[in-house]
């Protein structure tokens, strides 16, 4: 199960507003390293992929794990570029879609919320099992009753 629209918006706000706060940098880097399939909304997924690509540090060796440029001018530049020209994120992205970038999500987004967001990111939806066939009478039973 991916993040719903409200959680996705808060996650994007967290990544784009608290990057200069030292206690959030590791969490933001962890969030950027997650799979984009955890973001449910297509527009938010496009913004997340843009941030993920824009904030990825250049690596000289492909075997190294990804690292991120979180904080400072480079991060501000990526966010401001998306807000100025949303088409760099995607052809269908509008100014309204990127308007919340850089806005702090509020005090309710804390360590506990971040941990719940990670759980929701990876949570698999429960599959409903079809009703058991034993509840329906078998066709052979009807034939036996008809023969009697």
Short mmCIF file of C-alpha atoms in Angstrom, two decimals:
data_model
loop_
_atom_site.label_atom_id
_atom_site.label_comp_id
_atom_site.label_asym_id
_atom_site.label_seq_id
_atom_site.Cartn_x
_atom_site.Cartn_y
_atom_site.Cartn_z
CA UNK A 1 0.00 0.00 0.00
CA UNK A 2 1.45 3.33 -0.99
CA UNK A 3 1.12 6.66 0.78
CA UNK A 4 -2.22 8.38 0.40
CA UNK A 5 -2.42 11.90 -1.04
CA UNK A 6 -2.26 13.70 2.32
CA UNK A 7 0.70 11.66 3.61
CA UNK A 8 2.48 12.09 0.28
CA UNK A 9 2.02 15.86 0.45
CA UNK A 10 3.41 15.95 3.99
CA UNK A 11 6.37 13.78 2.98
CA UNK A 12 7.22 16.13 0.09
CA UNK A 13 6.86 19.14 2.38
CA UNK A 14 9.16 17.50 4.93
CA UNK A 15 11.83 16.76 2.32
CA UNK A 16 11.69 20.26 0.85
CA UNK A 17 11.40 22.33 4.03
CA UNK A 18 13.51 20.72 6.75
CA UNK A 19 16.66 19.92 4.77
CA UNK A 20 18.75 22.49 6.69
CA UNK A 21 17.75 20.97 10.04
CA UNK A 22 20.50 18.55 11.07
CA UNK A 23 18.22 16.15 12.92
CA UNK A 24 16.10 15.64 9.78
CA UNK A 25 18.88 15.26 7.20
CA UNK A 26 19.41 11.52 7.74
CA UNK A 27 15.66 10.90 7.62
CA UNK A 28 15.38 12.91 4.39
CA UNK A 29 18.27 10.94 2.86
CA UNK A 30 16.57 7.69 3.93
CA UNK A 31 13.31 8.87 2.36
CA UNK A 32 15.05 9.74 -0.92
CA UNK A 33 16.59 6.27 -1.04
CA UNK A 34 13.16 4.60 -0.93
CA UNK A 35 11.42 3.18 -3.98
CA UNK A 36 9.07 5.60 -5.78
CA UNK A 37 6.36 2.92 -5.80
CA UNK A 38 5.60 3.90 -2.20
CA UNK A 39 4.05 7.18 -3.37
CA UNK A 40 0.47 6.53 -4.43
CA UNK A 41 -0.46 9.72 -6.28
CA UNK A 42 1.00 9.98 -9.81
CA UNK A 43 1.72 13.72 -9.55
CA UNK A 44 3.42 13.29 -6.18
CA UNK A 45 5.40 10.35 -7.55
CA UNK A 46 6.66 12.54 -10.41
CA UNK A 47 7.70 15.26 -7.94
CA UNK A 48 9.41 12.66 -5.72
CA UNK A 49 11.33 11.25 -8.70
CA UNK A 50 12.36 14.77 -9.73
CA UNK A 51 13.68 15.47 -6.22
CA UNK A 52 15.35 12.07 -6.07
CA UNK A 53 17.11 12.65 -9.39
CA UNK A 54 17.92 16.30 -8.72
CA UNK A 55 19.40 15.71 -5.27
CA UNK A 56 21.43 12.62 -6.15
CA UNK A 57 25.14 13.25 -5.77
CA UNK A 58 27.43 12.37 -8.65
CA UNK A 59 29.16 9.05 -8.05
CA UNK A 60 32.37 8.10 -9.77
CA UNK A 61 31.93 4.41 -8.99
CA UNK A 62 28.70 2.67 -9.81
CA UNK A 63 29.08 0.09 -7.06
CA UNK A 64 28.85 2.74 -4.37
CA UNK A 65 25.47 3.23 -2.73
CA UNK A 66 23.62 6.39 -3.66
CA UNK A 67 24.32 9.52 -1.67
CA UNK A 68 22.30 12.70 -1.55
CA UNK A 69 22.91 16.44 -1.58
CA UNK A 70 20.68 17.52 1.29
CA UNK A 71 21.10 21.06 2.54
CA UNK A 72 22.63 24.20 1.19
CA UNK A 73 22.34 25.98 -2.12
CA UNK A 74 22.01 22.89 -4.34
CA UNK A 75 18.89 21.69 -2.53
CA UNK A 76 17.34 25.16 -2.61
CA UNK A 77 18.09 25.40 -6.34
CA UNK A 78 16.32 22.10 -7.14
CA UNK A 79 13.22 23.13 -5.17
CA UNK A 80 13.07 26.66 -6.59
CA UNK A 81 13.54 25.38 -10.15
CA UNK A 82 10.50 23.11 -9.73
CA UNK A 83 8.41 25.95 -8.29
CA UNK A 84 9.43 28.40 -11.03
CA UNK A 85 8.92 26.00 -13.96
CA UNK A 86 6.85 22.93 -13.00
CA UNK A 87 7.31 21.42 -16.48
CA UNK A 88 10.88 20.41 -15.50
CA UNK A 89 9.20 17.91 -13.15
CA UNK A 90 6.75 16.62 -15.73
CA UNK A 91 4.71 17.84 -18.68
CA UNK A 92 1.41 17.63 -16.78
CA UNK A 93 2.64 19.19 -13.51
CA UNK A 94 1.09 22.58 -12.67
CA UNK A 95 2.11 25.41 -10.33
CA UNK A 96 -0.61 24.27 -7.90
CA UNK A 97 1.00 20.82 -7.70
CA UNK A 98 4.36 22.26 -6.60
CA UNK A 99 3.02 25.17 -4.52
CA UNK A 100 3.40 23.26 -1.23
CA UNK A 101 7.09 22.49 -1.78
CA UNK A 102 9.26 24.25 0.78
CA UNK A 103 6.35 24.80 3.19
CA UNK A 104 6.85 23.20 6.61
CA UNK A 105 4.21 20.48 7.20
CA UNK A 106 3.68 21.57 10.81
CA UNK A 107 4.42 20.24 14.29
CA UNK A 108 2.37 17.05 13.78
CA UNK A 109 5.13 15.77 11.47
CA UNK A 110 7.62 14.41 13.97
CA UNK A 111 9.67 11.25 14.58
CA UNK A 112 6.54 9.15 15.27
CA UNK A 113 4.84 10.38 12.07
CA UNK A 114 7.96 9.64 10.04
CA UNK A 115 8.09 6.06 11.37
CA UNK A 116 4.39 5.56 10.57
CA UNK A 117 5.03 6.95 7.08
CA UNK A 118 7.77 4.34 6.54
CA UNK A 119 5.39 1.57 7.62
CA UNK A 120 2.70 2.87 5.23
CA UNK A 121 5.29 3.12 2.43
CA UNK A 122 6.05 -0.60 2.57
CA UNK A 123 2.73 -1.95 3.83
CA UNK A 124 1.17 -4.53 1.53
CA UNK A 125 -2.61 -4.43 1.15
CA UNK A 126 -4.38 -7.44 2.57
CA UNK A 127 -5.86 -9.63 -0.12
CA UNK A 128 -9.39 -10.81 0.46
CA UNK A 129 -9.82 -14.52 -0.03
CA UNK A 130 -12.80 -15.66 -2.10
CA UNK A 131 -15.56 -17.44 -0.18
CA UNK A 132 -14.96 -21.13 0.35
CA UNK A 133 -16.55 -23.44 -2.21
CA UNK A 134 -17.89 -25.76 0.50
CA UNK A 135 -20.65 -23.23 1.25
CA UNK A 136 -22.19 -23.79 -2.20
CA UNK A 137 -23.83 -27.15 -2.88
CA UNK A 138 -21.93 -29.25 -5.35
CA UNK A 139 -23.69 -30.03 -8.67
CA UNK A 140 -23.39 -33.78 -7.92
CA UNK A 141 -25.63 -33.33 -4.87
CA UNK A 142 -28.44 -31.92 -7.06
CA UNK A 143 -28.22 -34.90 -9.43
CA UNK A 144 -28.44 -37.39 -6.56
CA UNK A 145 -31.56 -35.65 -5.22
CA UNK A 146 -33.13 -35.69 -8.70
CA UNK A 147 -32.46 -39.45 -9.09
CA UNK A 148 -34.10 -40.29 -5.78
#
